[in-house]
mmCIF file of C-alpha atoms and ligand atoms in Angstrom:
data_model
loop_
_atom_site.group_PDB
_atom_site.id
_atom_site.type_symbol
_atom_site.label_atom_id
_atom_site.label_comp_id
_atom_site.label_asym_id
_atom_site.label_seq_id
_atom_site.Cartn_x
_atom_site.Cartn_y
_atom_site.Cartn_z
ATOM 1 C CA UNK T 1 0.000 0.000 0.000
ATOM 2 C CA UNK T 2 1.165 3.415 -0.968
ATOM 3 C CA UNK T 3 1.130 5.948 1.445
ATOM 4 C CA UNK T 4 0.438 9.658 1.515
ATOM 5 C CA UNK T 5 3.273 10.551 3.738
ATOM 6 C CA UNK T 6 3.538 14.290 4.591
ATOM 7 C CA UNK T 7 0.731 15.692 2.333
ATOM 8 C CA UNK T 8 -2.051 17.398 2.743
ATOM 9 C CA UNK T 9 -6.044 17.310 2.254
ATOM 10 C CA UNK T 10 -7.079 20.414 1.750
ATOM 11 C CA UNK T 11 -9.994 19.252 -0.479
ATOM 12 C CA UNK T 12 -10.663 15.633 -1.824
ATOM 13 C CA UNK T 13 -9.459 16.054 -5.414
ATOM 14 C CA UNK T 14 -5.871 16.383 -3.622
ATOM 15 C CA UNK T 15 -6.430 12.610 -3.514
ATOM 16 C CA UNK T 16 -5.943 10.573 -6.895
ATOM 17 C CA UNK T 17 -8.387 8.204 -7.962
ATOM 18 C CA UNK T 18 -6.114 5.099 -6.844
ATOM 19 C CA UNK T 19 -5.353 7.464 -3.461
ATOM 20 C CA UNK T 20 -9.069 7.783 -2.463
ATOM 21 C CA UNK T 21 -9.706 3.784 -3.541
ATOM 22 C CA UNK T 22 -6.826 2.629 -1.282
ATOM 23 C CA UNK T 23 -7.923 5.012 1.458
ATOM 24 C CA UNK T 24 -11.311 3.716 1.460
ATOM 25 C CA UNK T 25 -10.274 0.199 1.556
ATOM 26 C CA UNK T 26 -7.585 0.766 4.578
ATOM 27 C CA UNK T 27 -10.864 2.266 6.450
ATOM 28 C CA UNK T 28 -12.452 -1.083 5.908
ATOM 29 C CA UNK T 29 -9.644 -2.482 7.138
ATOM 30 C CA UNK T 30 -9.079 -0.590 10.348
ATOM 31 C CA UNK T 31 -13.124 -1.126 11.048
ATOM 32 C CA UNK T 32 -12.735 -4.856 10.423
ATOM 33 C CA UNK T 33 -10.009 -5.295 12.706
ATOM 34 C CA UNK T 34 -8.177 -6.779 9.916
ATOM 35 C CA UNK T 35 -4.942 -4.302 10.532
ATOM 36 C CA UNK T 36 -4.821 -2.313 13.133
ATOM 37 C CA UNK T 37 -1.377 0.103 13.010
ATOM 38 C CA UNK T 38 0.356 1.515 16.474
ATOM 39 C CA UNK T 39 2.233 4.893 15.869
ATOM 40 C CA UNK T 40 3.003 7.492 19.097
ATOM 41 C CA UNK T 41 1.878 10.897 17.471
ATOM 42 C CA UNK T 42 0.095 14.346 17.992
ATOM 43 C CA UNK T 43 -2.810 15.429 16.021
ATOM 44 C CA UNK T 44 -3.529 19.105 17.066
ATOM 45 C CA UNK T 45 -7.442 19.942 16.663
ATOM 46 C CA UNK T 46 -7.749 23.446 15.513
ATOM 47 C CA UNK T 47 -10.856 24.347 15.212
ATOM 48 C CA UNK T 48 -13.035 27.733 14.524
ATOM 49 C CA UNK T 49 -16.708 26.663 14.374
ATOM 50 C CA UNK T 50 -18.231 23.646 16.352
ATOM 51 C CA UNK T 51 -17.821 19.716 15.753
ATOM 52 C CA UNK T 52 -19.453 17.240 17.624
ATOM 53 C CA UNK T 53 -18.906 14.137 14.778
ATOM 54 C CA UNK T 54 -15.318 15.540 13.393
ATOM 55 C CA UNK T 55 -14.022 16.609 16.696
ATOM 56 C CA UNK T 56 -14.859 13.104 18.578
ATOM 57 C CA UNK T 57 -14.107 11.085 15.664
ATOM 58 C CA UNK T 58 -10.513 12.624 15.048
ATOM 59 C CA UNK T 59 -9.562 12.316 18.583
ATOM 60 C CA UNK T 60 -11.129 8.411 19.530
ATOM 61 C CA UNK T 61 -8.983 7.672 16.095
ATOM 62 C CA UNK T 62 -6.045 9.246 17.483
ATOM 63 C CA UNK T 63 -6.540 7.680 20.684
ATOM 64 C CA UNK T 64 -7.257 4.398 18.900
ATOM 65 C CA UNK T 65 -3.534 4.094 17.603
ATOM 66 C CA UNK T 66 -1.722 4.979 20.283
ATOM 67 C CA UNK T 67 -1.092 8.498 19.989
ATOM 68 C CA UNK T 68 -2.352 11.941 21.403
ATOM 69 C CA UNK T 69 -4.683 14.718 20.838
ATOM 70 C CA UNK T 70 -3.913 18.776 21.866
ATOM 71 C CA UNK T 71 -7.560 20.486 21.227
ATOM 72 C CA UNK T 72 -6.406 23.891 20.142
ATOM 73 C CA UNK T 73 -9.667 25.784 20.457
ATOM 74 C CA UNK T 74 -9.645 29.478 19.498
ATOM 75 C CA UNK T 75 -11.182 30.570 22.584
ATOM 76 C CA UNK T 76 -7.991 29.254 24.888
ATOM 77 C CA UNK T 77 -4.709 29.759 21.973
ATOM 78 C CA UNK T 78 -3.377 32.670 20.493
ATOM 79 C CA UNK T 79 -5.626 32.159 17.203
ATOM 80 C CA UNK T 80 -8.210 33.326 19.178
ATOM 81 C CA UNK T 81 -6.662 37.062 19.906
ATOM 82 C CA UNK T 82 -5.765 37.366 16.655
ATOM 83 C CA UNK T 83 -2.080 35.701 16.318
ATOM 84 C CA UNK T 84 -1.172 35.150 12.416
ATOM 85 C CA UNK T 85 -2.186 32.344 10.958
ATOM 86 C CA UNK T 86 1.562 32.308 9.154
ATOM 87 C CA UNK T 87 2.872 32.696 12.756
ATOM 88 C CA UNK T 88 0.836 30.193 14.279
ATOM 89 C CA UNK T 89 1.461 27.633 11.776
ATOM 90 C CA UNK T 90 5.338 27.362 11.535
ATOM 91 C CA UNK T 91 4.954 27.258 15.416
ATOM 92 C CA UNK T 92 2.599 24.387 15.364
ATOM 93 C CA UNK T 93 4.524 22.458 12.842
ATOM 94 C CA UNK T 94 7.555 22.250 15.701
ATOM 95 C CA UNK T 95 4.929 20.649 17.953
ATOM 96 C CA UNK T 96 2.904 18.532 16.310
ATOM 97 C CA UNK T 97 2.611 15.380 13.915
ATOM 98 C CA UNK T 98 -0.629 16.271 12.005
ATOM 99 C CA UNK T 99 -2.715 19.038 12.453
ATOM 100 C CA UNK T 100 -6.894 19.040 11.390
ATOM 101 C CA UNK T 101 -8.304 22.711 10.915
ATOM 102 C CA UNK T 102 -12.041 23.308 11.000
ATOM 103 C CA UNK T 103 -12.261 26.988 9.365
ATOM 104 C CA UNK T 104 -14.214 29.655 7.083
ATOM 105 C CA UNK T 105 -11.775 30.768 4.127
ATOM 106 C CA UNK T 106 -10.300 27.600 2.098
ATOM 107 C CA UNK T 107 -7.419 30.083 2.113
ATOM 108 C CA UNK T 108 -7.009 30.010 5.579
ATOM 109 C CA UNK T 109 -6.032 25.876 5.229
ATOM 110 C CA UNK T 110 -3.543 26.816 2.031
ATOM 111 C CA UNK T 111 -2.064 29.047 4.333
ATOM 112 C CA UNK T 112 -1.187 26.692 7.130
ATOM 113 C CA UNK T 113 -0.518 24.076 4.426
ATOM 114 C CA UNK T 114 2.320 26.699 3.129
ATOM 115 C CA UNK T 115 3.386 27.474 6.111
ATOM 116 C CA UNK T 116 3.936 23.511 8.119
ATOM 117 C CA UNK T 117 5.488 20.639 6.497
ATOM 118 C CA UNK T 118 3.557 18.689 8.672
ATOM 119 C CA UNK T 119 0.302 17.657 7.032
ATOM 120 C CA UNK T 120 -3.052 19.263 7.069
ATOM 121 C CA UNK T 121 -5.673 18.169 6.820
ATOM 122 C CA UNK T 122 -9.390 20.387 5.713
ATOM 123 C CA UNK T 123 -11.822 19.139 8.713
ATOM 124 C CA UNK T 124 -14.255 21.259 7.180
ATOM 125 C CA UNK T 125 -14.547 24.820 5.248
ATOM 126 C CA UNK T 126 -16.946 26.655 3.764
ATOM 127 C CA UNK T 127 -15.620 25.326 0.340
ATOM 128 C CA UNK T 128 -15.261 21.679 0.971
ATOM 129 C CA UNK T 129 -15.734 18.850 3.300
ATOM 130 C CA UNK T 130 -13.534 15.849 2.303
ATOM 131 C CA UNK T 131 -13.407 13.974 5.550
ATOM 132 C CA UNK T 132 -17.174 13.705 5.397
ATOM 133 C CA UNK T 133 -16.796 12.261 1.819
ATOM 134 C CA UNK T 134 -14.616 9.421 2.556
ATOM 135 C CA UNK T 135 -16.747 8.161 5.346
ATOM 136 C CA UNK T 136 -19.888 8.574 3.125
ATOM 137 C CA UNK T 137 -18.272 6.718 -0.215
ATOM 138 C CA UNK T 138 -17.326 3.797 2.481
ATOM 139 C CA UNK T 139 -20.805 3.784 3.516
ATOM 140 C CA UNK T 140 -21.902 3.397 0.095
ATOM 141 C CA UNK T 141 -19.149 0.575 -0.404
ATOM 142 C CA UNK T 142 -20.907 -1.464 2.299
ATOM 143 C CA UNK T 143 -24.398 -0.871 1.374
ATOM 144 C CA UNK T 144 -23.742 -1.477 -2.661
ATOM 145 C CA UNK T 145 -20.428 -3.148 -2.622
ATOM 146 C CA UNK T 146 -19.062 -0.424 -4.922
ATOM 147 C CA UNK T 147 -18.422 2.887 -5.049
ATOM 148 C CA UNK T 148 -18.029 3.899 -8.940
ATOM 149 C CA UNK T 149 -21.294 3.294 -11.178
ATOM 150 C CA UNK T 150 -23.558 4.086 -8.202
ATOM 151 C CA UNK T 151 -26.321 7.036 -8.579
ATOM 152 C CA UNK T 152 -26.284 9.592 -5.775
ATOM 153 C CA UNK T 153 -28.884 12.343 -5.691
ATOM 154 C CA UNK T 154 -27.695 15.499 -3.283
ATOM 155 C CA UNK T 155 -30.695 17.509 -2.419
ATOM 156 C CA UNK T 156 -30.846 21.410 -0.663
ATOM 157 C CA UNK T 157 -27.611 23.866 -0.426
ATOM 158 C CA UNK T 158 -25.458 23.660 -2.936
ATOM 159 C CA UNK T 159 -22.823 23.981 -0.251
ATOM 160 C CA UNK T 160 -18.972 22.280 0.719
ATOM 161 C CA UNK T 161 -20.775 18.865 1.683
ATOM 162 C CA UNK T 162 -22.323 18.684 -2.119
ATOM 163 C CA UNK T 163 -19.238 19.871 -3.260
ATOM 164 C CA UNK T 164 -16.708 17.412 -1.837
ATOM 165 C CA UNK T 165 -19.264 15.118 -3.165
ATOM 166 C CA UNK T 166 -19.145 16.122 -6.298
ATOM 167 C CA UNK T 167 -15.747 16.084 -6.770
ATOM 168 C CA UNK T 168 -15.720 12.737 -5.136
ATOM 169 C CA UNK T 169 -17.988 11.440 -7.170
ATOM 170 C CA UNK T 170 -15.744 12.152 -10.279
ATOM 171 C CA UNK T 171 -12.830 10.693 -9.125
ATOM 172 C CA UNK T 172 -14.867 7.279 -8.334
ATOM 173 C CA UNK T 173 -16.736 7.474 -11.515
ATOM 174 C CA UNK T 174 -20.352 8.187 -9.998
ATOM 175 C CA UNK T 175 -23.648 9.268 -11.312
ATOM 176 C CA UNK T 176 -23.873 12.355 -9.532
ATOM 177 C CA UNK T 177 -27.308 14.416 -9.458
ATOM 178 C CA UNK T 178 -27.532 17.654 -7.335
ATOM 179 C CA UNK T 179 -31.458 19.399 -7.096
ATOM 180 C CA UNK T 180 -31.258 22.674 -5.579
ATOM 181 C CA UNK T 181 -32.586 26.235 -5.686
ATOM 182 C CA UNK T 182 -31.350 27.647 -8.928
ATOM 183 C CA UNK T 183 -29.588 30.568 -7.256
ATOM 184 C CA UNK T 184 -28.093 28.088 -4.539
ATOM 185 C CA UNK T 185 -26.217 25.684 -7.268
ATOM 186 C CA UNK T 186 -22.824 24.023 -6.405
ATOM 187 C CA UNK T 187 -19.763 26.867 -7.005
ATOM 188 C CA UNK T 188 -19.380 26.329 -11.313
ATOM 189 C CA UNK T 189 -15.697 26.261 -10.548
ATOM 190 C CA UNK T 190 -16.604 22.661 -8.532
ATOM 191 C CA UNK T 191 -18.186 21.617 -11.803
ATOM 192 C CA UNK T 192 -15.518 22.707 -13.777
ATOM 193 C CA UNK T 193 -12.527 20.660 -11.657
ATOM 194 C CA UNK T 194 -14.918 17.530 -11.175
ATOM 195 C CA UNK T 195 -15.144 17.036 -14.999
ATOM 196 C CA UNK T 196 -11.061 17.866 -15.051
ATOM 197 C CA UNK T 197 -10.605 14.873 -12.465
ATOM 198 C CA UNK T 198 -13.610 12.640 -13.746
ATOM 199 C CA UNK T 199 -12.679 9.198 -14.555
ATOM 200 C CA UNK T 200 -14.834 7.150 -17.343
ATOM 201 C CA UNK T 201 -18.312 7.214 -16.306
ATOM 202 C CA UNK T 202 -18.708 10.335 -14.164
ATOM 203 C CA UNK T 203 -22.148 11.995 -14.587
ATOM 204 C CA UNK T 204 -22.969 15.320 -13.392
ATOM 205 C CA UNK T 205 -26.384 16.859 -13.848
ATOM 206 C CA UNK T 206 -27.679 19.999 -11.639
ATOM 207 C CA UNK T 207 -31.167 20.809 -11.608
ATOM 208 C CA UNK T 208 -33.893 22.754 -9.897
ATOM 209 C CA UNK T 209 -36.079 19.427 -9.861
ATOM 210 C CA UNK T 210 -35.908 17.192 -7.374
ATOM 211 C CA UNK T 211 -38.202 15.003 -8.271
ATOM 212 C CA UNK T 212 -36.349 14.243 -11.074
ATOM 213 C CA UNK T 213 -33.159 14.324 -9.721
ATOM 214 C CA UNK T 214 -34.239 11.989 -7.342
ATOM 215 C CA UNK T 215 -36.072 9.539 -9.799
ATOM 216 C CA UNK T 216 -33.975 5.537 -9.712
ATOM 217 C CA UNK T 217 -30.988 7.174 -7.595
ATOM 218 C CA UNK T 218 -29.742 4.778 -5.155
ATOM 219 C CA UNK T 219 -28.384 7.325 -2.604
ATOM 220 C CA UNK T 220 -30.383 10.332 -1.384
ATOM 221 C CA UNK T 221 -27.749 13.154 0.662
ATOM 222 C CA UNK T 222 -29.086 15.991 2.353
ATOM 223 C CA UNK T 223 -27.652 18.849 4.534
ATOM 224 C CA UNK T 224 -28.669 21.780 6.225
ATOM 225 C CA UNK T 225 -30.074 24.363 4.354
ATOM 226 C CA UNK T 226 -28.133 26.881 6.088
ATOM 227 C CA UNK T 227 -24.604 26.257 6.837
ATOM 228 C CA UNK T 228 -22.691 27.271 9.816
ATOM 229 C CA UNK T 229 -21.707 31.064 9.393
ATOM 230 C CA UNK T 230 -25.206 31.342 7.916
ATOM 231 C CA UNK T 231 -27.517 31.206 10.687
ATOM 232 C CA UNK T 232 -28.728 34.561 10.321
ATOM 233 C CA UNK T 233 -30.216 33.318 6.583
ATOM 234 C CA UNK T 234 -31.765 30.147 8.054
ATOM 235 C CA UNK T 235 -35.305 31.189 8.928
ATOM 236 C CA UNK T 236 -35.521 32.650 4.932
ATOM 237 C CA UNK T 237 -34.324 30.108 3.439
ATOM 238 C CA UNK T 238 -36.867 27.606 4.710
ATOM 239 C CA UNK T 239 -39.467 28.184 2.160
ATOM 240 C CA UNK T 240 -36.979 28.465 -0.674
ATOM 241 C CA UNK T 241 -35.722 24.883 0.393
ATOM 242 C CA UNK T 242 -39.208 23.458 1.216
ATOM 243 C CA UNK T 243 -39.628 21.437 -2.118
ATOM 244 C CA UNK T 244 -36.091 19.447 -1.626
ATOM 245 C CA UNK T 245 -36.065 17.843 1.868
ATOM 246 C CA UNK T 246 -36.198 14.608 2.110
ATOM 247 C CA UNK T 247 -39.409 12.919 3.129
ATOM 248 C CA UNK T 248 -41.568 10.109 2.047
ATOM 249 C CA UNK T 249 -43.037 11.387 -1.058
ATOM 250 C CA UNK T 250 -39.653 12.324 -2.336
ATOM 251 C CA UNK T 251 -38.030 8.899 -1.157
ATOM 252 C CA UNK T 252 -40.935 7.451 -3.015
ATOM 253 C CA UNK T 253 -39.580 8.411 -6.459
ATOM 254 C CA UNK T 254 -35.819 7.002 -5.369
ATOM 255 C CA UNK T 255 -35.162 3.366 -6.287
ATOM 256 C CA UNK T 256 -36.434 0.917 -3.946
ATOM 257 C CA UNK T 257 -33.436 0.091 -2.294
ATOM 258 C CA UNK T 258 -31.987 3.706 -1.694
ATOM 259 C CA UNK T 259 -30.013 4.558 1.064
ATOM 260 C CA UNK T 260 -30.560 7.903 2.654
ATOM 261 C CA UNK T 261 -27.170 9.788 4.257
ATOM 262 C CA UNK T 262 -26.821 13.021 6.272
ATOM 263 C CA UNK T 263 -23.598 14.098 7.283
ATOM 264 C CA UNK T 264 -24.975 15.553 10.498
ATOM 265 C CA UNK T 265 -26.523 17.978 12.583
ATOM 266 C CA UNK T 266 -29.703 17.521 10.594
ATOM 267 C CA UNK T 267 -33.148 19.412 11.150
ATOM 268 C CA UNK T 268 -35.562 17.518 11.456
ATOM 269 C CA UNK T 269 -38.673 18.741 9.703
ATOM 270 C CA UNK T 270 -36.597 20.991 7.820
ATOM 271 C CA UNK T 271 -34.241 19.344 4.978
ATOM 272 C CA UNK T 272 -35.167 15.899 6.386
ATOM 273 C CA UNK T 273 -38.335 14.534 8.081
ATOM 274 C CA UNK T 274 -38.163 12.575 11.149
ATOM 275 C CA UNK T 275 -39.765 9.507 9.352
ATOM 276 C CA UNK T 276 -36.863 9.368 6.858
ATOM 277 C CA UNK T 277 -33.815 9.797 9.741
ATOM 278 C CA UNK T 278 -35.772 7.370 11.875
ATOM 279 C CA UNK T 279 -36.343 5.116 8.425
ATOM 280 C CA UNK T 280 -35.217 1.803 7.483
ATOM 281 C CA UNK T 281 -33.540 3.467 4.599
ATOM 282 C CA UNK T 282 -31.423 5.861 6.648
ATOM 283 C CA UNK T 283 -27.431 4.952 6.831
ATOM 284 C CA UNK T 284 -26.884 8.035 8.900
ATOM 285 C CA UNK T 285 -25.394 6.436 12.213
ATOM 286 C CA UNK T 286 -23.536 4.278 9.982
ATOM 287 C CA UNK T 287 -21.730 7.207 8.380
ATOM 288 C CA UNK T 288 -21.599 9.136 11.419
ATOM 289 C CA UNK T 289 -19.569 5.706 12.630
ATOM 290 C CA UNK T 290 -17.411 5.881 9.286
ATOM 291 C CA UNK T 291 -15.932 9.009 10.136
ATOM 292 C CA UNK T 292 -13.492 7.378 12.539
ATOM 293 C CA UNK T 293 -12.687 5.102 10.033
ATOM 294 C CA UNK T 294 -12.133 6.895 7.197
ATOM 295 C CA UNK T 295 -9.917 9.369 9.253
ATOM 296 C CA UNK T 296 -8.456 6.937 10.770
ATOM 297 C CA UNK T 297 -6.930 5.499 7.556
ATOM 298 C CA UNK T 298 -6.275 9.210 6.032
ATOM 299 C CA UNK T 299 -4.574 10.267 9.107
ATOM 300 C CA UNK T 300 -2.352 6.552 9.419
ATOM 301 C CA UNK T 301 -1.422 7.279 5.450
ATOM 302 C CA UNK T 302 -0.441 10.873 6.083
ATOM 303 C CA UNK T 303 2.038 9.856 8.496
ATOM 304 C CA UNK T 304 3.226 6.764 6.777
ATOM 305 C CA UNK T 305 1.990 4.599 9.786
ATOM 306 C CA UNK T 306 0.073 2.143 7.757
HETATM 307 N N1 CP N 1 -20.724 16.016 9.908
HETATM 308 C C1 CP N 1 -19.914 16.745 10.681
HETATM 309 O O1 CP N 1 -18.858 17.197 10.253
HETATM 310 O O2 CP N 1 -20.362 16.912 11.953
HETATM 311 P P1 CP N 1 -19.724 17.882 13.043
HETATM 312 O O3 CP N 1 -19.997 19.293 12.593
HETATM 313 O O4 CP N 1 -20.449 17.541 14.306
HETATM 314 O O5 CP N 1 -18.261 17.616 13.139
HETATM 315 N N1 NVA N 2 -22.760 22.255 5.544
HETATM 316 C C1 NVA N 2 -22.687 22.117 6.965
HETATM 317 C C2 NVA N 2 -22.015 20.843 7.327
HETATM 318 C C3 NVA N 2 -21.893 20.582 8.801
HETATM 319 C C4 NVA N 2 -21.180 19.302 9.086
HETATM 320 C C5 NVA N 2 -21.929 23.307 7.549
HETATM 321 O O1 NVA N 2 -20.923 23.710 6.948
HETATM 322 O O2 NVA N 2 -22.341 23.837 8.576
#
């Protein structure tokens, strides 16, 4: 197995196509038991909005293979009162193994990735969300027993979850559908890179219709309508969303052994009904579970641990 030794995931077309299937496979593999690497190192958690799933996930993983965790919340570092981000970085690289940054500005990770040889990795920005994506695709690899060739519907915000997806599902050859608002469409520059990275039989189709969108997929996403940063636009946005969330009707039109995933915190009632979450179809505490996994793997690869 290769490894990705000293790199870093800023967004998940930094992996390659072989990168993301190994990953995904080594995730199986830590979950099963079937390997189960030791290393003694220090993931630093730095983190400027809130994580429940990333956060715990990250630091049970951590904990998992023998190393340590330094939680480098804003409110108690430097960060916090405004120390550099070019500062803050070369200081942390002297520190620390492997560092996970939750932030706004995708330039805020490029700048800690220029700044630390020591990898970094994008626990979620307002562009992208590639941690999420690796525990979702392994999700889909248990449910379906393949990744590539599989039809995933993403309905609501055309936000970093559907983007990560997106791009995701080019380099793994999915049938990608994303229904949203038409003013709240995936960034075109997404678009743009996921048909540069595509392998053969990528599909990409963005509508307004999510009936249609949804019609024979075998994997229905959702997320919040209003991402974090956004709050202030939530209440607004709830009758612009209305006609995507997930819910009965819609799951109706999906084929009839669809899987339903939401990275989490979902609203219930808004983009998802409680009937669907609760639902025999829903995979979410599955992928919430995946998260270790998946980050477990990217994290052992990163440090050439595997
Ligand atoms: N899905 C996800 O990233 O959840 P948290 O915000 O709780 O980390
Ligand atoms: N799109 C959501 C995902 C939360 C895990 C957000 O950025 O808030």
């Amino acid at each position: 197995m290769t490894t990705l030794k000293g790199r870093d995931i800023l967004g998940i077309g930094d992996l390659s196509v072989a990168e993301m299937a190994e990953v995904l496979e080594l995730g199986a593999q830590l979950k099963s038991g079937e390997r189960s690497p030791h290393c003694k190192k220090v993931l630093g958690l730095l983190f400027y909005k809130a994580s429940t799933r990333t956060r715990v996930s990250f630091s049970v993983a951590m904990y998992q293979l023998g190393g340590q965790v330094i939680d480098l919340n804003p409110s108690v570092t430097q960060v916090g009162r405004g120390e550099p981000i070019t500062d803050t970085a070369r200081v942390l690289d002297r520190y620390l193994d492997i560092l996970a940054v939750r932030t706004f500005k995708q330039s805020d990770l490029e700048t800690f990735a220029n700044y630390a040889d020591i990898p970094i990795i994008n626990a979620l920005s307002d562009l992208e969300h590639p941690c999420q994506i690796l525990a979702d695709f392994m999700t889909i690899q248990e449910c379906f027993g393949q990744v590539s060739g599989i039809t995933a519907t993403y309905l609501g915000d055309g936000n970093n979850v559907a983007h990560s997806l997106i791009l995701g599902g080019a380099l793994m050859g999915m049938k990608i559908r994303v229904a949203t608002p038409k003013t709240y469409q995936p960034d075109p520059m997404i678009i743009e890179k996921a048909k540069q990275l595509a392998v053969e039989g990528f599909e990409i189709i963005v509508t307004d219709d999510p009936i249609a969108a949804v019609e024979g997929s075998q994997v229905l996403y959702t997320d919040v309508w209003a991402s974090m940063g956004q709050e202030d636009l939530a209440e607004s946005r709830i009758p612009i969303f209305e006609p995507y969330q997930v819910n009965d009707n819609l799951l109706s039109h999906a084929d009839k052994d669809a899987i339903v995933l939401h990275c989490l915190p979902a609203h219930r009632g808004e983009e998802i009904t409680d009937g669907v979450i609760e639902g025999k179809q829903s995979k979410v505490w599955d992928q919430a579970e995946n998260r270790m996994h998946a980050q477990k793997a990217l994290m052992v690869s990163l440090l050439g641990v595997v």
